[in-house]
Short mmCIF file of C-alpha atoms and ligand atoms in Angstrom, two decimals:
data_model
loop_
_atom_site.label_atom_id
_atom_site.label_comp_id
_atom_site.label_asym_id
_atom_site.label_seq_id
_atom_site.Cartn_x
_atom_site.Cartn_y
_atom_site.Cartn_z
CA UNK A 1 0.00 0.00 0.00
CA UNK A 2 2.60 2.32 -1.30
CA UNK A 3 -0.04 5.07 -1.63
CA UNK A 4 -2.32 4.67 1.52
CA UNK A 5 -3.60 7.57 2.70
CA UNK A 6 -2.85 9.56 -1.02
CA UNK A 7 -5.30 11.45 -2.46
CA UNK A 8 -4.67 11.87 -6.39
CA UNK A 9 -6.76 13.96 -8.61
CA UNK A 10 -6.13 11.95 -11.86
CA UNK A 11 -7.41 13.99 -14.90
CA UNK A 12 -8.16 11.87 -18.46
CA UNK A 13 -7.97 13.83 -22.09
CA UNK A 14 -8.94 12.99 -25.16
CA UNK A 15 -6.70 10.12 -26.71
CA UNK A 16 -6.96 6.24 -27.22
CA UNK A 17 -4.53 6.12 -24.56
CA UNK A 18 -7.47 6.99 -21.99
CA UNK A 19 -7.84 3.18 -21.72
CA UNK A 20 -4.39 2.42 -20.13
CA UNK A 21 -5.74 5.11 -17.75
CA UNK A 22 -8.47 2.57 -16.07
CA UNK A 23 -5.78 0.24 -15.75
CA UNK A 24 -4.10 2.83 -14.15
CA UNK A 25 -7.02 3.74 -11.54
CA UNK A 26 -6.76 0.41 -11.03
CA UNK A 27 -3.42 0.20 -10.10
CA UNK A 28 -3.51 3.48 -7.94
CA UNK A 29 -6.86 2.39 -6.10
CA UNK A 30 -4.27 -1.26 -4.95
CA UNK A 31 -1.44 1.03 -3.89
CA UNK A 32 -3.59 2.61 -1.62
CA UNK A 33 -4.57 6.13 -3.04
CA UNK A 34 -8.01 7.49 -3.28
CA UNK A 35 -8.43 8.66 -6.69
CA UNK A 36 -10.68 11.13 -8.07
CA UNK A 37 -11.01 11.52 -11.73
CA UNK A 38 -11.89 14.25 -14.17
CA UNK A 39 -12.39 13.62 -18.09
CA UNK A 40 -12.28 16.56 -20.42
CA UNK A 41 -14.82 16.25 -23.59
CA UNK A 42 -11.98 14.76 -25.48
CA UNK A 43 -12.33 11.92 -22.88
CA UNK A 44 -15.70 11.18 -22.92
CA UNK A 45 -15.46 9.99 -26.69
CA UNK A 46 -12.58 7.30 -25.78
CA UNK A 47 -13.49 5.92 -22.30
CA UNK A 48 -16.98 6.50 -20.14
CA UNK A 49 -17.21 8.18 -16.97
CA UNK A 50 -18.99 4.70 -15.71
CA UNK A 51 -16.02 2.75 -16.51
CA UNK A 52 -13.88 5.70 -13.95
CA UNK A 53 -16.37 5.91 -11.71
CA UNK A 54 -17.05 2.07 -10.90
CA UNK A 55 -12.58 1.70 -10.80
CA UNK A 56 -11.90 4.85 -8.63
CA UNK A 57 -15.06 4.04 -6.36
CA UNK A 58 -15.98 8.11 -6.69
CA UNK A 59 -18.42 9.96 -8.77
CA UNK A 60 -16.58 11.49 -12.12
CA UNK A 61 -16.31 14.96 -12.73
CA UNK A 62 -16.59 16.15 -16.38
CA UNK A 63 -18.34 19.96 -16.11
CA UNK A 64 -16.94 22.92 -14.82
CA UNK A 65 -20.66 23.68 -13.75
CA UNK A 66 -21.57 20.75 -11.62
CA UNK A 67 -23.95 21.36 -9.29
CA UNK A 68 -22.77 18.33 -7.41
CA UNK A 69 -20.33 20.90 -5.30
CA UNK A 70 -22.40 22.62 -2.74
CA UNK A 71 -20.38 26.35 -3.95
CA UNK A 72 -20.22 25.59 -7.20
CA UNK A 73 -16.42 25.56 -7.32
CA UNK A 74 -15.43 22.24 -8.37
CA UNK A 75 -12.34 23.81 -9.78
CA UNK A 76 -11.13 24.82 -6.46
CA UNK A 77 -12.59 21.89 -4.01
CA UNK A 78 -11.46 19.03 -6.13
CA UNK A 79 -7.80 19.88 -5.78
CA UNK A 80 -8.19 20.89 -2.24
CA UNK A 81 -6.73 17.78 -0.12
CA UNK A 82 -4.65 16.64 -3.06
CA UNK A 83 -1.67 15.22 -2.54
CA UNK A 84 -1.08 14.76 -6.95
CA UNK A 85 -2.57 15.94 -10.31
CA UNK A 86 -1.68 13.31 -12.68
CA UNK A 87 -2.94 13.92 -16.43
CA UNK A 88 -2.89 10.72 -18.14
CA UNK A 89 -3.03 10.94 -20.80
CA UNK A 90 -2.17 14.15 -21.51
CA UNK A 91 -3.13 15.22 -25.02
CA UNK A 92 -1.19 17.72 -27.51
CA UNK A 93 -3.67 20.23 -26.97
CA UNK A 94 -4.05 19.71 -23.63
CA UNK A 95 -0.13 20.09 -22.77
CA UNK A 96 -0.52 23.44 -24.75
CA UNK A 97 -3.31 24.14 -22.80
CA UNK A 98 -1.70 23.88 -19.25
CA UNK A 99 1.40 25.43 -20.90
CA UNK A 100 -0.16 28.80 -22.03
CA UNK A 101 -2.24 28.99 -18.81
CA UNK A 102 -5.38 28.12 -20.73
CA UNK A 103 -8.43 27.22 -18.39
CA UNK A 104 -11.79 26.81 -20.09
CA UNK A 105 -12.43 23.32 -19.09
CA UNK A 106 -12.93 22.09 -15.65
CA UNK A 107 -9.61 20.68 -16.05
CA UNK A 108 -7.54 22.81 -17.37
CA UNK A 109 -8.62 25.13 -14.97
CA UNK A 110 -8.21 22.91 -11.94
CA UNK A 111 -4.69 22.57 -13.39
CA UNK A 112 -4.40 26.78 -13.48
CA UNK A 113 -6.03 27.18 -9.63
CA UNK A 114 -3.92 24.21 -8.01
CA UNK A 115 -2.40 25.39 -4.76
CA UNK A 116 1.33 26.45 -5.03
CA UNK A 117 3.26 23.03 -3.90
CA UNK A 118 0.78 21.04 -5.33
CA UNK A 119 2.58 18.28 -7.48
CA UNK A 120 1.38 18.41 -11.32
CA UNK A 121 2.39 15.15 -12.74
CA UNK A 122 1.54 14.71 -17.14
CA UNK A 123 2.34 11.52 -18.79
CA UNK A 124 1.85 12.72 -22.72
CA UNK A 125 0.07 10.37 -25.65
CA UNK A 126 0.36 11.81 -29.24
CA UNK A 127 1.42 11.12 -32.18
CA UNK A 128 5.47 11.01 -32.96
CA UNK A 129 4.88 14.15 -35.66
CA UNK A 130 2.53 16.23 -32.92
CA UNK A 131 5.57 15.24 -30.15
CA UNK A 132 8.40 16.22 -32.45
CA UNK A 133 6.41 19.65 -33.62
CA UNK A 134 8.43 22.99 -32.49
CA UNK A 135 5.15 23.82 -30.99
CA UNK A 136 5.14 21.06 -28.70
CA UNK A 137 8.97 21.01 -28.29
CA UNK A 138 8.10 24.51 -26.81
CA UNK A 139 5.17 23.63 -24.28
CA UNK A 140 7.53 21.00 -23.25
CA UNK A 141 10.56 23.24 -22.34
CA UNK A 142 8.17 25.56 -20.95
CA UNK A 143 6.39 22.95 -18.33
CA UNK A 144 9.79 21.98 -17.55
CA UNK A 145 10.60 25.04 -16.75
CA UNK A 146 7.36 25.72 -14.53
CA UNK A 147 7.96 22.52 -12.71
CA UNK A 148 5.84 20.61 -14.34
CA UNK A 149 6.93 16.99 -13.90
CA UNK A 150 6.91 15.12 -17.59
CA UNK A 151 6.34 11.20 -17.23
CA UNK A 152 7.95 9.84 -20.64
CA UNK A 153 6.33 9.38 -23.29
CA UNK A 154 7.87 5.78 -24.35
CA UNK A 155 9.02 5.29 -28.47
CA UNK A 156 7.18 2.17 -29.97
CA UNK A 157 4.03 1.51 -32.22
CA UNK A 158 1.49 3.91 -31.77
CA UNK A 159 -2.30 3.06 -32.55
CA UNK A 160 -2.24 5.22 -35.76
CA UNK A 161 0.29 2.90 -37.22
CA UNK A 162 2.93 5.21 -37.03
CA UNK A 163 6.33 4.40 -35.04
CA UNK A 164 7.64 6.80 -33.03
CA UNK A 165 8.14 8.74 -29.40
CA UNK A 166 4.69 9.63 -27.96
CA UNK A 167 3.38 6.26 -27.07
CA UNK A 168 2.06 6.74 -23.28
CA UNK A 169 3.75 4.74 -20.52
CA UNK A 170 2.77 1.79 -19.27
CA UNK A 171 0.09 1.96 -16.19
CA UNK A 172 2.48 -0.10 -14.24
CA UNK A 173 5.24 2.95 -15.60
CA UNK A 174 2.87 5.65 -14.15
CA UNK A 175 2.34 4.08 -10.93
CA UNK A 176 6.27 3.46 -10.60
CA UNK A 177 6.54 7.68 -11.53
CA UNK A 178 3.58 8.49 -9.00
CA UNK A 179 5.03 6.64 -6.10
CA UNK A 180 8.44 7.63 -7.03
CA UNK A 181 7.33 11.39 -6.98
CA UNK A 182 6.37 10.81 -3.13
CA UNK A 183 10.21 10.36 -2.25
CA UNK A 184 12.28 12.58 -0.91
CA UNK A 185 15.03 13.66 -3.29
CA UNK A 186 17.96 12.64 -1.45
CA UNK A 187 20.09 12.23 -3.95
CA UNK A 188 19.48 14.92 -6.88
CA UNK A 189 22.52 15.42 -8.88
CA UNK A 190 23.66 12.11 -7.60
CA UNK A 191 25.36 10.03 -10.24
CA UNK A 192 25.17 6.45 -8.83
CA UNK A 193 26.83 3.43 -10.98
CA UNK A 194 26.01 0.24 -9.63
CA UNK A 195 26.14 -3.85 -10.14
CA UNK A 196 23.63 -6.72 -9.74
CA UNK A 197 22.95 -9.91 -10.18
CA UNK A 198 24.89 -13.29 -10.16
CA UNK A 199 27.87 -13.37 -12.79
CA UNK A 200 28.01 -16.60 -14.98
CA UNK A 201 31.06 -17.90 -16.17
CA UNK A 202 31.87 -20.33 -18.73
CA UNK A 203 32.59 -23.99 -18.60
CA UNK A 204 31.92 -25.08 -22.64
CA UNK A 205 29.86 -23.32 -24.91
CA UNK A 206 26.74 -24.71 -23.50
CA UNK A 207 27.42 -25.17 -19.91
CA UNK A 208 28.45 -22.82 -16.87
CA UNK A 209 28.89 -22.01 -13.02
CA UNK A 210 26.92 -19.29 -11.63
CA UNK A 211 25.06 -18.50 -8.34
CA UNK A 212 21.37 -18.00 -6.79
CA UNK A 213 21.43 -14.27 -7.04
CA UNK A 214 18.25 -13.21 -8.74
CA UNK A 215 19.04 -9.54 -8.91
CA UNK A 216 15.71 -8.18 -6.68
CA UNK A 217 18.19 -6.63 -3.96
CA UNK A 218 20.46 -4.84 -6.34
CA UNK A 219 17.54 -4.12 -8.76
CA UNK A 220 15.48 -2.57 -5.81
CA UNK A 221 18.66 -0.41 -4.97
CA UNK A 222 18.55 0.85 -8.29
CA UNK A 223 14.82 2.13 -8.45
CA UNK A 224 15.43 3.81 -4.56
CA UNK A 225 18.14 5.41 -6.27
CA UNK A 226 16.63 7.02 -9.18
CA UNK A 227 13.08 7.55 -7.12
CA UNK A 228 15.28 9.29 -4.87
CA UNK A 229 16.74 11.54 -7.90
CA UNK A 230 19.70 9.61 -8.98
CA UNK A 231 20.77 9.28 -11.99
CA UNK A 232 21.17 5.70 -12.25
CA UNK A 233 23.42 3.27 -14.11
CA UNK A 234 23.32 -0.44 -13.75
CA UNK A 235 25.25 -3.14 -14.56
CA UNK A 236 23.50 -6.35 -13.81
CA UNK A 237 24.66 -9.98 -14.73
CA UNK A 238 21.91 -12.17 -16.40
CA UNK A 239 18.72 -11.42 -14.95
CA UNK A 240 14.85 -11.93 -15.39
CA UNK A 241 13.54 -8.35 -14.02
CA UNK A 242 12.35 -5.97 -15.62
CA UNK A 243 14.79 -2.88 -15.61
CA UNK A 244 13.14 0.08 -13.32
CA UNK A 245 12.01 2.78 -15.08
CA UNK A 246 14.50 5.37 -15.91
CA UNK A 247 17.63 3.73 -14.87
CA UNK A 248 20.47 3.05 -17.84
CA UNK A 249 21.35 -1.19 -17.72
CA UNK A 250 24.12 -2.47 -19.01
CA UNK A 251 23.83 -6.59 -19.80
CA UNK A 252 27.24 -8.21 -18.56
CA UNK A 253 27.42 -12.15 -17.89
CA UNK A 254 31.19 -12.89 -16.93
CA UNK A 255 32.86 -11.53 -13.71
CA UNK A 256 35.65 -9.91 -16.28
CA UNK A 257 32.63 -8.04 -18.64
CA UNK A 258 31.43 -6.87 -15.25
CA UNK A 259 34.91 -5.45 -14.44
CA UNK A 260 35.54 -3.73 -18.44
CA UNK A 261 31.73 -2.52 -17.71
CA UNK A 262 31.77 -0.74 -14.25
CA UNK A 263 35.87 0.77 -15.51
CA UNK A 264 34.21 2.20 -18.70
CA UNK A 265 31.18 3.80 -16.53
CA UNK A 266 33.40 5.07 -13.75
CA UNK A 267 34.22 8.61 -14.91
CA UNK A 268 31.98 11.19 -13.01
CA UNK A 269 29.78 8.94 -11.09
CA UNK A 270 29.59 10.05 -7.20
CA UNK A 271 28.29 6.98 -5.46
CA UNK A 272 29.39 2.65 -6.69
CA UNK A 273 27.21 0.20 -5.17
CA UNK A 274 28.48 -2.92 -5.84
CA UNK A 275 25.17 -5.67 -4.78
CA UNK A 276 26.52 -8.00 -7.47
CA UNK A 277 27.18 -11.58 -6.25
CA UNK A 278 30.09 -11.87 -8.19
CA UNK A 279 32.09 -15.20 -9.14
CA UNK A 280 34.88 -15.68 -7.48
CA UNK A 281 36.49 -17.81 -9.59
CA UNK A 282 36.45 -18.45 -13.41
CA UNK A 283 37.35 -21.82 -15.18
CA UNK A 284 40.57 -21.46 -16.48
CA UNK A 285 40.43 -24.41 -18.74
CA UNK A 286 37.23 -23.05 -20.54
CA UNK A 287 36.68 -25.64 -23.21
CA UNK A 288 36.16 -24.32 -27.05
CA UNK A 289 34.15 -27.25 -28.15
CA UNK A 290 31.14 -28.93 -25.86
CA UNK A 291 32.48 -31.33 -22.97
CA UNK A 292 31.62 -34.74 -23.85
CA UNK A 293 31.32 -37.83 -21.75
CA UNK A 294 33.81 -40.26 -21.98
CA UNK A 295 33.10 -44.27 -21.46
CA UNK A 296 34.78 -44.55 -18.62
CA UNK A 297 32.46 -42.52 -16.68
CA UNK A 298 35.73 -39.77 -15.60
CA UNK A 299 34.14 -35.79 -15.04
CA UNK A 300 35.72 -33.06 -16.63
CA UNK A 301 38.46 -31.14 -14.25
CA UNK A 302 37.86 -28.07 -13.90
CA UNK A 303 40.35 -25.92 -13.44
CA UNK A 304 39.70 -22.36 -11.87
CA UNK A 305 41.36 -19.19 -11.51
CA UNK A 306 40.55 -16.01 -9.57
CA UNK A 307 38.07 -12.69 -11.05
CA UNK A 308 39.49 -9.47 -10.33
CA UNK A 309 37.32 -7.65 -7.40
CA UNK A 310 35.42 -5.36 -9.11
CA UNK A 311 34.74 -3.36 -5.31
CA UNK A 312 38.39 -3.00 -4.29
CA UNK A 313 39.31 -2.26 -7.54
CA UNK A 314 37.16 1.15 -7.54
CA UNK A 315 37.81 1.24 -3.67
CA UNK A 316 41.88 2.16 -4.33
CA UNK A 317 41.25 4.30 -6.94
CA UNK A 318 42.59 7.83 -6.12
CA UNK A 319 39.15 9.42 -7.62
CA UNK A 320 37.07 6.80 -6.29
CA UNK A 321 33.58 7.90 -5.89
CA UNK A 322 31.84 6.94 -2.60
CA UNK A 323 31.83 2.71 -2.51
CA UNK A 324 29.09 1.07 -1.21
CA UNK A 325 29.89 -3.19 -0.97
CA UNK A 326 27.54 -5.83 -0.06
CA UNK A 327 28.67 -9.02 1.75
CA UNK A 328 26.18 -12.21 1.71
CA UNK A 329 27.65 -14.44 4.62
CA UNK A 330 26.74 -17.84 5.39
CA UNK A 331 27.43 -17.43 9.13
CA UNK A 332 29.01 -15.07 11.44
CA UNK A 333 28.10 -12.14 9.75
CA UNK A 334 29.08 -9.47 12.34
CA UNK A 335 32.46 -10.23 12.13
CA UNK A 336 32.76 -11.15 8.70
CA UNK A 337 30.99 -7.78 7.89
CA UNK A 338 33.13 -5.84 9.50
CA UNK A 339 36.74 -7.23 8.61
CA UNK A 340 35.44 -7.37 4.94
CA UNK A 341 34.43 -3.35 4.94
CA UNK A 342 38.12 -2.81 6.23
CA UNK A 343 39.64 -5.46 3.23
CA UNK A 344 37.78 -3.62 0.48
CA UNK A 345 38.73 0.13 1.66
CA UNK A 346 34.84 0.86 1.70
CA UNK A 347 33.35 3.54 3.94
CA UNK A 348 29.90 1.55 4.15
CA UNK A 349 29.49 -1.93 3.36
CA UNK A 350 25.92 -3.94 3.52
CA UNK A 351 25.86 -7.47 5.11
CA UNK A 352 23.05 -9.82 4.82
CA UNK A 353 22.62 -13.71 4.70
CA UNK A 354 23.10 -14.77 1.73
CA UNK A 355 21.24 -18.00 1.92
CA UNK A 356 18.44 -16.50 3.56
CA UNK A 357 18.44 -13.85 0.96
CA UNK A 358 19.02 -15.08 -2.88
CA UNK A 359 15.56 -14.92 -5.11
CA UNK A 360 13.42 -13.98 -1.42
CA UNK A 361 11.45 -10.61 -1.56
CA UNK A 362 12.16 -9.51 1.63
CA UNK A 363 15.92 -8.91 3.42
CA UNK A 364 17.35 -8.00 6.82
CA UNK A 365 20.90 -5.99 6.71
CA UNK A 366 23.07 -5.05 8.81
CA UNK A 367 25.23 -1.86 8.27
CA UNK A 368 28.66 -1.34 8.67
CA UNK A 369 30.49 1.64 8.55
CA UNK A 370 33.86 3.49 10.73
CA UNK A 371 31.30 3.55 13.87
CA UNK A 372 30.58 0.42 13.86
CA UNK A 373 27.05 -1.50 12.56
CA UNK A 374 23.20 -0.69 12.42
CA UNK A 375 20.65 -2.97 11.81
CA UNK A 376 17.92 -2.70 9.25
CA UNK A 377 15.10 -4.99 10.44
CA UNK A 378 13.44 -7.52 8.02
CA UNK A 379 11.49 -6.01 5.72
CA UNK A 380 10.61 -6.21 1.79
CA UNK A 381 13.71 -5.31 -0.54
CA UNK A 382 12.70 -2.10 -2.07
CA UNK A 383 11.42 -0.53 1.39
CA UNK A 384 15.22 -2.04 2.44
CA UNK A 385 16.28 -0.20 -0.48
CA UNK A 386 14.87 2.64 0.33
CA UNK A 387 16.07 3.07 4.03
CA UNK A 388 19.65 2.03 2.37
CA UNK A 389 20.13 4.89 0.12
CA UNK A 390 19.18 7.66 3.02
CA UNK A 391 21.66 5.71 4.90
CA UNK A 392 24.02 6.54 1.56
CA UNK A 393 22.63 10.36 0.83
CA UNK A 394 23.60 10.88 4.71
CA UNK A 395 26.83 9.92 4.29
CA UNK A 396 27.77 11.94 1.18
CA UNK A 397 29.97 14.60 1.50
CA UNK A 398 27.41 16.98 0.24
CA UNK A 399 24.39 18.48 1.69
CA UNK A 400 21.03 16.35 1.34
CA UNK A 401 18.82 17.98 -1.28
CA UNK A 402 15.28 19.24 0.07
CA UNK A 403 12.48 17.03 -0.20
CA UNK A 404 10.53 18.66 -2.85
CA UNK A 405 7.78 15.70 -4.51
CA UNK A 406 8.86 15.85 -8.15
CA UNK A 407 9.41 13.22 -10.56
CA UNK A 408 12.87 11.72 -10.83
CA UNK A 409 15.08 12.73 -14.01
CA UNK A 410 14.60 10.25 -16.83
CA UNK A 411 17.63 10.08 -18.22
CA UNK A 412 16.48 7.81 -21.45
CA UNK A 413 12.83 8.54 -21.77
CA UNK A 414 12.53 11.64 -24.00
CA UNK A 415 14.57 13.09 -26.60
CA UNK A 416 14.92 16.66 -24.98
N1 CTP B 1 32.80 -8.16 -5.31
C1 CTP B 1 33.32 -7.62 -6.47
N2 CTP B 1 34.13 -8.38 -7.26
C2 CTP B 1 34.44 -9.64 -6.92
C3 CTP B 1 33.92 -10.20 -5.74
C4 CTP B 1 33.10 -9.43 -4.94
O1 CTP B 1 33.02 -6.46 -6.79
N3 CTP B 1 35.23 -10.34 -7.71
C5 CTP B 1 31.96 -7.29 -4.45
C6 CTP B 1 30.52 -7.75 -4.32
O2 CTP B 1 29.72 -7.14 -5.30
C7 CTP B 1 30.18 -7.28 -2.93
C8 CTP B 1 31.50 -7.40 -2.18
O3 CTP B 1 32.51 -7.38 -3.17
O4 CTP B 1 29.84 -5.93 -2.90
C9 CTP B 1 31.65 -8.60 -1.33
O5 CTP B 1 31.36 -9.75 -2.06
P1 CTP B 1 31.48 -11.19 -1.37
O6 CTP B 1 31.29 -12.24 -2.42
O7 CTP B 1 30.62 -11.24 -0.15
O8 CTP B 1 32.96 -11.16 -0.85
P2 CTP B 1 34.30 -11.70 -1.38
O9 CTP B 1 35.22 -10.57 -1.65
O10 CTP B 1 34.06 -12.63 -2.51
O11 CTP B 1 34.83 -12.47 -0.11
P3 CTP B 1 34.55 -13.96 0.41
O12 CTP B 1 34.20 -14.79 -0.77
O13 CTP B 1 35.84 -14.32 1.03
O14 CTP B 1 33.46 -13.86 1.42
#
């Protein structure tokens, strides 16, 4: 219940797009957040106010001159209590609209007469020639300049036929954006580079020794990061999540790609978290051709030499940035925590079971740092993730930024 307690006003104009907008009031109404909606006339042709009002569990609002509102002023009570405006989608008009100041639509002039503070969040949906048109390039710059947080749009097929940037995100996308907008942004500016997943390294061309990492800890740290304000690049050895939204990954599989990835991303980046669980060891007799068996029933031998540590590699770096390790134990983890923060030269390093830990959605870590260690109680992986990087924005040798609701940057998801 991300968004318990969250009121959202989400507002719905005219595009085909309006349909990924129930999934989204579905989506919102799960995390939590009570969501009232308001369709412009462009709206009403795509989606019906029955179809918002049975998902959001609240009458719609589609007139400026509803007499539903005791005073009349629906453009000044609805937004009253808000926590969000979210326009999804938000047309090419309508961004013009809300650009200029325009308000001759409930709407629009909800939009104009929201309190000062008041997040505005827009996810566009148009097509690629109205997004690429110097008019809209314009109203773009000039909400982004206003404050106005932008959420994408994504490239892709667009339900004209066309192929292009102005395809809507995903409702599961918005959501991400909404909740992430509720964070405070601890680390804005922040360039964080960091590593997840298991590393797999080759036996034959067909066969290999890797690990149980799934990735969820390291992936988790990644959106905290970026919902925090980041900007976020990962490096993550073979993994089945889905990348979070707005963070740069970088597919590695071997221990030594991991290494050539994380040197080439180094310059410039503030923060290295290093949550990979990375091999060890590497055969050294990798074979060219596919192992066979032989009659007499003898295994292979493997032979194995050692990867180069990626974390004490950056660690003794004379520009290091500020190195973050992670140590899954199998036992005594209070003293293998600390004497392993002290062998890597890291100022914080992150130790949690490992068995207890690999492919789980929850985590308990313990902290270690110059002062000693601090506990994290059990608790699911991204909230972990969450409490982990205020842990890292505290430490930083810069001042925390204010906590100002905005959406995170988005590095890859518009051409600006
Ligand atoms: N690490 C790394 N490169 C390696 C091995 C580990 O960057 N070749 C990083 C991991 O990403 C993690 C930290 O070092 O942040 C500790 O990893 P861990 O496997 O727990 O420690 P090891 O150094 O391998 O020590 P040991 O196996 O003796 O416990």
């Amino acid at each position: 219940m991300e968004l318990a307690g969250k009121k959202i006003v989400l507002g719905l104009t005219g595009g085909i797009a309006c349909y990924k907008a129930a999934e989204l009031t579905r989506a919102l109404v799960k995390a939590g957040a009570a969501v009232q909606v308001v369709m412009t006339q462009g709206a009403l042709h795509f989606i019906t106010p029955v179809t918002m009002q049975a998902l959001s569990g609240q009458p719609v609002f589609t007139d400026q001159w509803d007499g539903r509102i005791a005073n009349n002023m629906a453009h000044i009570d609805l937004t009253r209590g808000a926590d969000a405006i979210v326009i999804a989608p938000c047309s090419a008009d309508f961004l013009s609209k809300l650009a200029h100041g325009g308000a001759d639509d409930l709407l629009s002039t909800l939009c104009l007469a929201r309190p000062h503070g008041l997040p505005l969040l827009v996810a566009p949906a148009m097509n690629v020639e109205m997004w690429e048109n110097p008019a809209t390039r314009r109203n773009v710059a000039q909400l982004q300049a206003d404050g106005v947080a932008l959420l994408g749009p994504a490239a892709g097929d667009q339900a004209c036929g066309e192929v292009g940037m102005g395809r809507m995100l995903e409702a599961e996308q918005l959501l991400g954006e909404i909740i992430a907008a509720f964070q405070p942004k601890l680390l804005a500016g922040t360039r964080l580079l960091l590593t997840a997943g298991p590393t797999v390294e080759a036996i034959d061309p067909v066969r290999a020794v890797t690990n149980f990492s799934s990735g969820k800890m390291g992936y988790a740290v990644a959106r905290a990061a970026r919902e925090a304000g980041a900007i976020v690049t990962l490096i993550s050895g073979p993994s089945a999540l889905p990348t979070p939204y707005g963070v740069r990954r970088i597919d590695v599989r071997s221990a030594q790609q991991m290494h050539a990835a994380v040197m080439a991303q180094l310059a410039g980046q503030h923060v290295f978290v290093a949550v990979a669980a990375v091999a060890d060891w590497r055969v050294a007799n990798v074979s060219e051709q596919k192992l066979k068996k032989t009659a007499g029933g003898k295994p292979p031998e493997l032979q194995f030499e050692q990867n180069p540590d990626i974390l004490a590699d950056v660690a003794k770096r004379a520009d290091a940035p500020f190195c973050v390790g992670f140590a899954a134990e199998s036992d005594h983890l209070l003293q293998h925590g600390a004497e392993k923060r002290i062998r890597k030269g890291v100022p914080l390093l992150v130790g949690n079971l490992g068995h207890e830990t690999f492919g789980q959605e929850d985590n308990a870590l313990v902290l270690f740092d110059a002062n000693g260690h601090t506990e994290l109680p059990r608790a699911d992986k991204l909230t972990l993730a969450r409490q982990l990087v205020a842990q890292i924005a505290a430490r930083l040798p810069r001042a925390p930024q204010p906590s100002a609701p905005t959406a995170a940057p988005t590095p890859d998801a518009s051409p600006l």
